Short mmCIF file of C-alpha atoms and ligand atoms in Angstrom, two decimals:
data_model
loop_
_atom_site.label_atom_id
_atom_site.label_comp_id
_atom_site.label_asym_id
_atom_site.label_seq_id
_atom_site.Cartn_x
_atom_site.Cartn_y
_atom_site.Cartn_z
CA MET A 5 -14.73 -8.64 -20.67
CA SER A 6 -16.93 -8.31 -24.01
CA GLN A 7 -16.37 -5.46 -26.69
CA PRO A 8 -18.39 -2.08 -25.72
CA ARG A 9 -20.25 -1.54 -28.62
CA ARG A 10 -19.05 2.10 -29.20
CA ARG A 11 -15.95 4.23 -28.62
CA PRO A 12 -16.09 4.00 -24.68
CA THR A 13 -16.47 7.46 -22.49
CA VAL A 14 -14.04 7.69 -19.69
CA VAL A 15 -14.23 9.85 -16.67
CA VAL A 16 -11.24 10.69 -14.97
CA MET A 17 -12.08 11.21 -11.41
CA GLY A 18 -10.19 13.74 -8.97
CA ALA A 19 -8.33 15.44 -11.86
CA THR A 20 -9.15 18.47 -14.10
CA ALA A 21 -8.57 19.46 -17.51
CA GLU A 22 -6.40 22.20 -16.60
CA GLU A 23 -4.18 19.72 -14.55
CA PRO A 24 -4.78 16.28 -16.24
CA PRO A 25 -2.64 13.33 -15.19
CA PRO A 26 0.62 13.07 -17.31
CA GLY A 27 0.51 11.05 -20.37
CA ILE A 28 -3.45 11.16 -20.52
CA ASP A 29 -3.44 12.02 -24.22
CA ASP A 30 -2.47 8.66 -25.08
CA ALA A 31 -6.08 7.36 -23.53
CA ALA A 32 -7.53 10.40 -25.66
CA THR A 33 -6.91 8.26 -29.03
CA MET A 34 -8.94 5.49 -27.74
CA ALA A 35 -11.65 6.88 -25.68
CA ASP A 36 -13.77 10.04 -25.20
CA LEU A 37 -12.64 11.57 -21.56
CA SER A 38 -14.14 13.88 -19.63
CA PHE A 39 -12.64 15.44 -15.90
CA ALA A 40 -14.55 15.50 -12.58
CA ALA A 41 -12.81 16.85 -9.58
CA SER A 42 -15.92 17.55 -7.56
CA ALA A 43 -19.08 15.50 -6.64
CA PRO A 44 -21.62 17.30 -8.73
CA ALA A 45 -19.29 17.16 -11.87
CA LEU A 46 -18.66 13.32 -11.37
CA ALA A 47 -22.58 13.03 -11.00
CA GLU A 48 -22.99 14.73 -14.40
CA ALA A 49 -20.11 13.11 -16.35
CA ILE A 50 -20.56 9.49 -14.70
CA ALA A 51 -24.13 9.01 -16.64
CA ASP A 52 -22.30 8.53 -19.80
CA ALA A 53 -19.42 6.79 -18.64
CA ASP A 54 -18.43 3.31 -19.49
CA ALA A 55 -15.36 3.40 -17.18
CA VAL A 56 -13.72 5.75 -14.54
CA PHE A 57 -10.13 6.27 -14.08
CA ALA A 58 -9.92 6.98 -10.57
CA TRP A 59 -7.22 9.25 -10.34
CA GLN A 60 -7.91 10.21 -6.65
CA SER A 61 -10.22 8.12 -4.58
CA HIS A 62 -11.85 10.44 -2.42
CA ARG A 63 -14.09 8.20 -0.15
CA GLU A 64 -17.45 10.35 -0.73
CA LEU A 65 -17.13 11.21 -4.38
CA LEU A 66 -18.17 7.92 -6.15
CA PRO A 67 -20.86 6.67 -3.78
CA GLU A 68 -22.72 10.23 -4.08
CA ALA A 69 -22.54 9.66 -7.96
CA TRP A 70 -23.33 5.91 -8.08
CA PRO A 71 -27.22 6.15 -8.50
CA LYS A 72 -26.12 8.02 -12.15
CA ALA A 73 -23.21 5.38 -12.96
CA THR A 74 -25.98 3.15 -14.90
CA ARG A 75 -23.58 2.54 -17.99
CA LEU A 76 -20.76 1.98 -15.78
CA ARG A 77 -18.56 -1.42 -16.48
CA TRP A 78 -15.12 -0.63 -15.05
CA ILE A 79 -13.02 1.24 -12.92
CA GLN A 80 -9.06 1.68 -12.77
CA SER A 81 -7.91 2.66 -9.43
CA ALA A 82 -4.57 5.11 -9.62
CA SER A 83 -3.34 3.45 -6.38
CA ASP A 84 -2.56 -0.29 -5.41
CA GLY A 85 -4.88 -0.15 -2.10
CA VAL A 86 -8.43 0.00 -3.30
CA ASP A 87 -9.83 0.37 0.40
CA ARG A 88 -10.87 4.23 -0.26
CA LEU A 89 -12.50 3.12 -3.39
CA LEU A 90 -14.62 0.37 -2.57
CA PHE A 91 -18.30 0.69 -1.02
CA PRO A 92 -21.17 -1.76 -0.53
CA GLU A 93 -23.15 -0.66 -3.79
CA LEU A 94 -19.79 -1.23 -6.08
CA ILE A 95 -18.89 -4.28 -4.25
CA ASP A 96 -22.16 -6.06 -5.05
CA SER A 97 -22.17 -4.64 -8.78
CA ASP A 98 -20.97 -6.32 -11.84
CA VAL A 99 -18.71 -3.09 -12.27
CA VAL A 100 -15.10 -4.49 -12.32
CA VAL A 101 -12.24 -2.75 -10.34
CA THR A 102 -8.84 -2.93 -11.44
CA ASN A 103 -5.68 -1.47 -9.53
CA ALA A 104 -2.12 -0.13 -9.77
CA ARG A 105 -0.34 -3.64 -8.35
CA GLY A 106 3.02 -4.01 -9.26
CA ILE A 107 3.88 -0.33 -9.88
CA PHE A 108 5.43 0.57 -6.45
CA ASP A 109 7.24 -2.77 -5.61
CA TRP A 110 10.49 -1.50 -5.82
CA ALA A 111 10.18 1.67 -4.56
CA ILE A 112 8.74 0.41 -1.43
CA ALA A 113 11.50 -2.27 -1.19
CA GLU A 114 14.24 0.26 -1.43
CA TYR A 115 12.37 2.42 1.23
CA VAL A 116 11.99 -0.27 3.78
CA VAL A 117 15.64 -1.17 3.12
CA GLY A 118 16.47 2.30 3.61
CA LEU A 119 14.52 2.12 7.00
CA MET A 120 16.17 -0.97 8.16
CA LEU A 121 19.58 0.51 7.51
CA ALA A 122 18.64 3.60 9.39
CA PHE A 123 17.84 1.59 12.20
CA ALA A 124 20.82 -1.22 12.06
CA LYS A 125 23.16 1.78 11.29
CA GLY A 126 21.73 4.25 13.65
CA LEU A 127 21.45 6.92 11.10
CA LEU A 128 19.59 9.24 12.80
CA GLY A 129 21.57 9.78 15.86
CA VAL A 130 24.76 10.00 13.51
CA VAL A 131 23.05 12.99 11.83
CA GLU A 132 22.12 14.21 15.28
CA GLY A 133 25.66 13.90 16.54
CA GLN A 134 26.91 15.85 13.71
CA ARG A 135 24.31 18.48 14.24
CA GLN A 136 25.79 18.59 18.14
CA ARG A 137 29.65 18.62 16.52
CA GLU A 138 29.88 15.31 18.64
CA TRP A 139 32.62 12.84 18.13
CA ARG A 140 31.12 9.58 19.41
CA HIS A 141 32.61 6.61 18.03
CA ARG A 142 30.44 3.31 18.08
CA PRO A 143 29.96 -0.17 16.53
CA THR A 144 26.87 -0.78 14.19
CA GLU A 145 24.50 -3.53 13.65
CA LEU A 146 24.72 -5.89 10.78
CA LEU A 147 21.57 -6.57 8.92
CA ALA A 148 23.17 -9.73 7.28
CA GLY A 149 21.89 -12.81 9.44
CA LYS A 150 19.08 -10.85 10.60
CA ARG A 151 15.44 -12.09 10.51
CA LEU A 152 13.02 -10.26 8.48
CA LEU A 153 9.21 -11.21 8.97
CA VAL A 154 7.03 -9.84 6.04
CA ALA A 155 3.20 -10.01 6.54
CA GLY A 156 1.55 -9.50 3.26
CA VAL A 157 3.42 -11.78 0.48
CA GLY A 158 1.92 -9.94 -2.58
CA PRO A 159 4.46 -8.27 -4.85
CA ILE A 160 5.35 -5.66 -2.78
CA GLY A 161 6.07 -8.06 0.25
CA ARG A 162 7.85 -10.25 -2.06
CA THR A 163 10.28 -7.78 -3.35
CA ILE A 164 11.01 -6.52 0.25
CA GLY A 165 11.61 -9.84 1.00
CA ARG A 166 13.99 -10.47 -1.96
CA ALA A 167 15.68 -7.44 -1.24
CA GLY A 168 16.29 -8.72 2.26
CA ARG A 169 17.61 -11.99 1.02
CA ASP A 170 20.16 -10.21 -1.02
CA LEU A 171 21.13 -8.31 2.10
CA GLY A 172 21.89 -11.58 3.69
CA MET A 173 18.79 -11.59 5.86
CA GLU A 174 16.62 -14.96 6.92
CA VAL A 175 13.16 -14.03 5.49
CA ARG A 176 9.81 -15.63 6.43
CA GLY A 177 6.32 -14.53 5.11
CA VAL A 178 2.66 -14.27 6.57
CA GLY A 179 -0.15 -14.81 4.30
CA ARG A 180 -3.82 -15.87 4.78
CA ARG A 181 -3.08 -19.46 5.33
CA ALA A 182 0.23 -21.26 6.33
CA ARG A 183 1.71 -22.73 3.38
CA SER A 184 5.30 -23.90 2.24
CA GLY A 185 8.19 -21.33 1.37
CA ASP A 186 9.31 -20.47 -2.18
CA ASP A 187 12.55 -18.73 -3.77
CA VAL A 188 11.92 -15.74 -1.71
CA PHE A 189 10.36 -16.86 1.86
CA GLU A 190 11.84 -19.61 3.82
CA SER A 191 8.30 -20.42 4.87
CA ILE A 192 4.85 -18.64 5.08
CA ALA A 193 2.76 -18.64 8.09
CA GLY A 194 -0.86 -17.91 8.32
CA THR A 195 -2.44 -14.70 10.26
CA GLU A 196 -3.96 -17.00 12.62
CA GLY A 197 -0.70 -17.48 14.26
CA LEU A 198 0.80 -14.22 14.04
CA ALA A 199 1.49 -13.45 17.64
CA GLY A 200 3.47 -16.79 17.58
CA THR A 201 5.45 -15.91 14.75
CA VAL A 202 6.62 -12.37 15.26
CA GLY A 203 8.71 -13.41 17.99
CA TRP A 204 11.08 -15.17 15.38
CA ALA A 205 11.76 -11.78 13.88
CA ASP A 206 14.23 -8.94 14.21
CA TYR A 207 12.30 -6.79 11.88
CA VAL A 208 8.58 -7.15 11.35
CA VAL A 209 7.33 -5.38 8.07
CA ASP A 210 3.71 -4.95 7.42
CA ALA A 211 2.73 -5.02 3.81
CA LEU A 212 -0.81 -5.99 3.78
CA PRO A 213 -3.93 -4.46 1.93
CA ALA A 214 -6.90 -2.99 4.05
CA THR A 215 -9.44 -5.00 4.33
CA PRO A 216 -12.06 -6.02 6.85
CA ARG A 217 -9.80 -9.24 7.53
CA THR A 218 -6.85 -7.74 7.93
CA ARG A 219 -8.18 -4.73 10.21
CA HIS A 220 -6.45 -4.58 13.47
CA LEU A 221 -4.33 -7.53 13.12
CA PHE A 222 -1.41 -5.98 14.72
CA ASP A 223 -2.72 -5.80 18.29
CA ALA A 224 -1.15 -5.54 21.86
CA SER A 225 -0.65 -9.36 21.83
CA VAL A 226 1.25 -9.43 18.88
CA PHE A 227 3.35 -6.08 20.04
CA GLY A 228 3.65 -8.11 23.21
CA SER A 229 5.05 -11.04 21.29
CA MET A 230 7.99 -9.19 19.37
CA ARG A 231 11.45 -9.37 20.76
CA ARG A 232 12.39 -6.13 22.94
CA SER A 233 14.85 -5.49 20.31
CA ALA A 234 12.83 -6.09 17.32
CA ARG A 235 11.53 -2.92 14.83
CA PHE A 236 7.91 -2.64 13.27
CA ILE A 237 7.97 -1.30 9.94
CA ASN A 238 4.60 -0.32 8.78
CA VAL A 239 4.16 0.32 4.58
CA GLY A 240 1.07 -1.72 4.16
CA ARG A 241 -2.05 0.37 5.75
CA GLY A 242 -2.82 1.98 9.04
CA THR A 243 -5.88 0.27 9.80
CA THR A 244 -3.95 -3.05 10.07
CA VAL A 245 -2.62 -1.83 13.41
CA ILE A 246 -4.31 -0.80 16.89
CA GLU A 247 -2.11 2.15 17.01
CA GLU A 248 -2.26 2.34 20.68
CA ALA A 249 -1.14 -1.28 21.45
CA LEU A 250 1.95 0.32 19.24
CA ILE A 251 2.05 3.62 21.15
CA ASP A 252 2.22 1.67 24.54
CA ALA A 253 4.61 -0.58 23.21
CA LEU A 254 7.00 2.16 21.59
CA ARG A 255 6.56 4.39 24.76
CA GLU A 256 7.66 1.76 27.14
CA GLU A 257 10.15 0.61 24.95
CA ARG A 258 8.84 -3.06 24.87
CA ILE A 259 10.06 -3.09 20.95
CA GLY A 260 13.13 -1.68 19.57
CA GLY A 261 11.50 0.94 17.17
CA ALA A 262 8.99 1.43 14.70
CA ALA A 263 9.21 3.35 10.91
CA LEU A 264 5.49 4.15 9.97
CA ASP A 265 4.43 5.34 6.62
CA VAL A 266 0.67 4.73 6.84
CA PHE A 267 -1.76 5.40 9.69
CA GLU A 268 -5.29 4.91 10.80
CA ARG A 269 -6.01 8.92 10.06
CA GLU A 270 -4.11 10.68 7.16
CA PRO A 271 -2.52 13.12 7.07
CA LEU A 272 -1.42 12.22 10.78
CA PRO A 273 -2.66 14.94 13.22
CA SER A 274 -0.48 17.23 14.52
CA ASP A 275 -1.16 16.08 18.06
CA SER A 276 -0.64 12.51 17.35
CA PRO A 277 1.67 10.78 19.99
CA PHE A 278 3.68 9.14 16.86
CA TRP A 279 5.54 12.40 16.02
CA GLU A 280 7.47 12.28 19.23
CA LEU A 281 7.96 8.47 20.31
CA PRO A 282 11.10 7.21 21.21
CA ASN A 283 13.17 5.14 18.33
CA THR A 284 10.09 6.18 15.77
CA ILE A 285 10.46 7.31 12.07
CA VAL A 286 7.29 8.82 10.61
CA SER A 287 6.82 9.39 7.07
CA PRO A 288 3.35 11.06 5.10
CA HIS A 289 2.49 7.73 3.28
CA MET A 290 5.23 8.22 0.47
CA SER A 291 7.29 5.01 0.24
CA GLY A 292 5.70 4.06 -3.00
CA ASP A 293 5.68 7.33 -4.66
CA PHE A 294 9.01 7.19 -6.53
CA GLU A 295 9.71 9.95 -9.22
CA GLY A 296 7.69 9.10 -12.54
CA TRP A 297 5.01 6.77 -10.48
CA LEU A 298 2.24 9.03 -11.94
CA GLU A 299 3.27 8.37 -15.37
CA ALA A 300 3.68 4.57 -14.74
CA VAL A 301 0.07 4.46 -13.18
CA VAL A 302 -1.25 6.47 -16.70
CA ARG A 303 0.74 3.79 -18.75
CA LEU A 304 -0.81 0.92 -16.85
CA PHE A 305 -4.39 2.77 -17.28
CA VAL A 306 -3.83 2.91 -21.21
CA GLU A 307 -2.53 -0.45 -21.29
CA ASN A 308 -6.06 -1.61 -19.82
CA LEU A 309 -8.09 0.61 -21.81
CA GLY A 310 -6.65 -0.93 -24.97
CA ARG A 311 -7.73 -4.23 -23.39
CA PHE A 312 -11.17 -3.05 -22.58
CA VAL A 313 -11.91 -1.29 -26.08
CA ALA A 314 -10.52 -4.78 -27.55
CA GLY A 315 -12.76 -6.84 -25.23
CA GLN A 316 -9.61 -8.59 -23.81
CA PRO A 317 -9.09 -9.69 -19.97
CA LEU A 318 -7.90 -6.56 -18.07
CA LEU A 319 -4.97 -6.53 -15.61
CA ASN A 320 -4.95 -6.55 -12.01
CA VAL A 321 -8.66 -7.18 -11.37
CA VAL A 322 -9.85 -6.90 -7.80
CA ASP A 323 -11.77 -9.40 -5.53
CA LYS A 324 -13.75 -6.80 -4.51
CA ARG A 325 -15.12 -8.95 -1.42
CA GLU A 326 -11.87 -9.51 -0.49
CA GLY A 327 -10.43 -6.34 -1.04
CA TYR A 328 -7.27 -6.97 -3.16
CA VAL A 329 -5.93 -8.85 -6.34
CA VAL A 330 -5.97 -12.59 -5.21
CA GLU A 331 -3.97 -14.86 -6.55
CA PRO A 332 -4.53 -18.60 -6.12
CA THR A 333 -2.12 -20.03 -3.61
CA PRO A 334 -0.69 -23.49 -3.50
N1 NAP B 24 2.81 3.07 1.34
C1 NAP B 24 2.46 3.23 0.24
O1 NAP B 24 3.10 3.99 -0.13
C2 NAP B 24 1.76 2.03 -0.57
C3 NAP B 24 1.67 2.09 -1.72
C4 NAP B 24 1.37 1.12 -2.45
C5 NAP B 24 0.51 -0.08 -1.59
N2 NAP B 24 0.47 0.00 -0.47
C6 NAP B 24 0.03 -0.75 0.22
O2 NAP B 24 0.56 -2.37 0.22
C7 NAP B 24 -0.34 -3.22 0.21
C8 NAP B 24 0.09 -4.22 -0.44
O3 NAP B 24 0.12 -4.35 -1.80
P1 NAP B 24 0.54 -5.58 -2.77
O4 NAP B 24 0.36 -5.02 -4.09
O5 NAP B 24 1.93 -6.05 -2.62
O6 NAP B 24 -0.62 -6.91 -2.38
P2 NAP B 24 -1.88 -7.04 -2.33
O7 NAP B 24 -2.28 -7.61 -3.30
O8 NAP B 24 -2.53 -5.79 -1.89
O9 NAP B 24 -1.85 -7.87 -0.89
C9 NAP B 24 -1.80 -9.32 -1.02
C10 NAP B 24 -1.14 -9.87 -0.04
O10 NAP B 24 -1.82 -9.67 1.20
C11 NAP B 24 -2.17 -10.86 1.99
N3 NAP B 24 -3.24 -10.74 2.72
C12 NAP B 24 -4.66 -10.23 2.20
N4 NAP B 24 -5.42 -10.58 3.28
C13 NAP B 24 -4.70 -11.12 4.25
C14 NAP B 24 -5.16 -11.49 5.45
N5 NAP B 24 -6.51 -11.38 6.09
N6 NAP B 24 -4.01 -11.78 6.58
C15 NAP B 24 -2.90 -12.27 5.96
N7 NAP B 24 -2.67 -11.65 4.68
C16 NAP B 24 -3.42 -11.18 3.87
C17 NAP B 24 -2.36 -11.90 0.79
O11 NAP B 24 -2.11 -12.97 1.03
P3 NAP B 24 -2.57 -14.41 0.40
O12 NAP B 24 -1.10 -14.51 -0.56
O13 NAP B 24 -2.76 -15.49 1.41
O14 NAP B 24 -3.72 -14.00 -0.54
C18 NAP B 24 -1.09 -11.35 -0.43
O15 NAP B 24 -0.34 -11.80 0.35
C19 NAP B 24 -1.46 -2.96 -0.56
O16 NAP B 24 -2.82 -3.24 -0.68
C20 NAP B 24 -1.41 -1.19 -0.09
O17 NAP B 24 -2.66 -1.38 0.90
C21 NAP B 24 1.30 1.04 0.13
#
């Protein structure tokens, strides 16, 4: 990216000067910052902006202001998934989008390990038994030796896979195309054979981005091909799942359970069946949000801003058509 002609102007979208992102002062040494938390404020501020730091990506904010964004060259997303940020005019433009890839990897991997242990050790039943003052001894499952299939072999999927290996699990992955394995994944299958692949696994973890091509990949045929004892864990995006098919599989106990951190509609409506399905753990899209993640995201933005000012290549450039940071595959 070539050097901007002057000190750049950056709009922090979805934040206010009264409640700024923590550590954003470090960016003010390199750029003129303004804050815009509403559509009218953004439309006004974006006219002068070289860059936007999308602290929050409300679907409607940026498209409304877009006709005014004539100087804009770069958008940094504060999240890893950019599905709520991208829209057709942005995709077709020369504006570069970067994301927060890499920040959430260990937090999510630890969370997935926690979920697998909760299932294997029956921890929800343990807590319930304590509440009932019930002394009921029983054996628990081992994770060691179990089979973990991770759909999405990006940095989050890889870290989940690495953690699974450290626990003694057999680990395979699913990417866009089948390819040979590596130090984390014994093998990597392509999504075209997903239904044929999931039957191998005791735990199926979805760590996929929301893109047009991952939409509804987990359908009735995939859930129907899972083992009756297998658990499905989704920390990627809700749109990758046909939720009705998952609800049926859980209700009829055709799979062993599910732990869901992401949903097609968020917040999950209070009348959603997921809240009360058997063997189901629901969490409010929080698996990546470790204490300190806000500061970490701002540090990444400041690093990229320094690169932007110096005309150097930016970190985490999203392939806007694919909807994620595409790495060359072997
Ligand atoms: N729950 C949370 O709190 C939270 C927090 C952060 C992120 N996330 C989600 O986690 C996702 C994964 O993040 P990440 O940084 O690890 O990686 P990413 O860059 O978003 O995704 C890359 C991986 O997805 C695979 N992929 C993309 N399209 C595919 C398709 N059509 N079929 C099969 N695989 C496909 C890629 O396959 P190839 O290797 O073949 O290219 C690659 O392995 C994010 O996109 C976000 O949605 C959730």
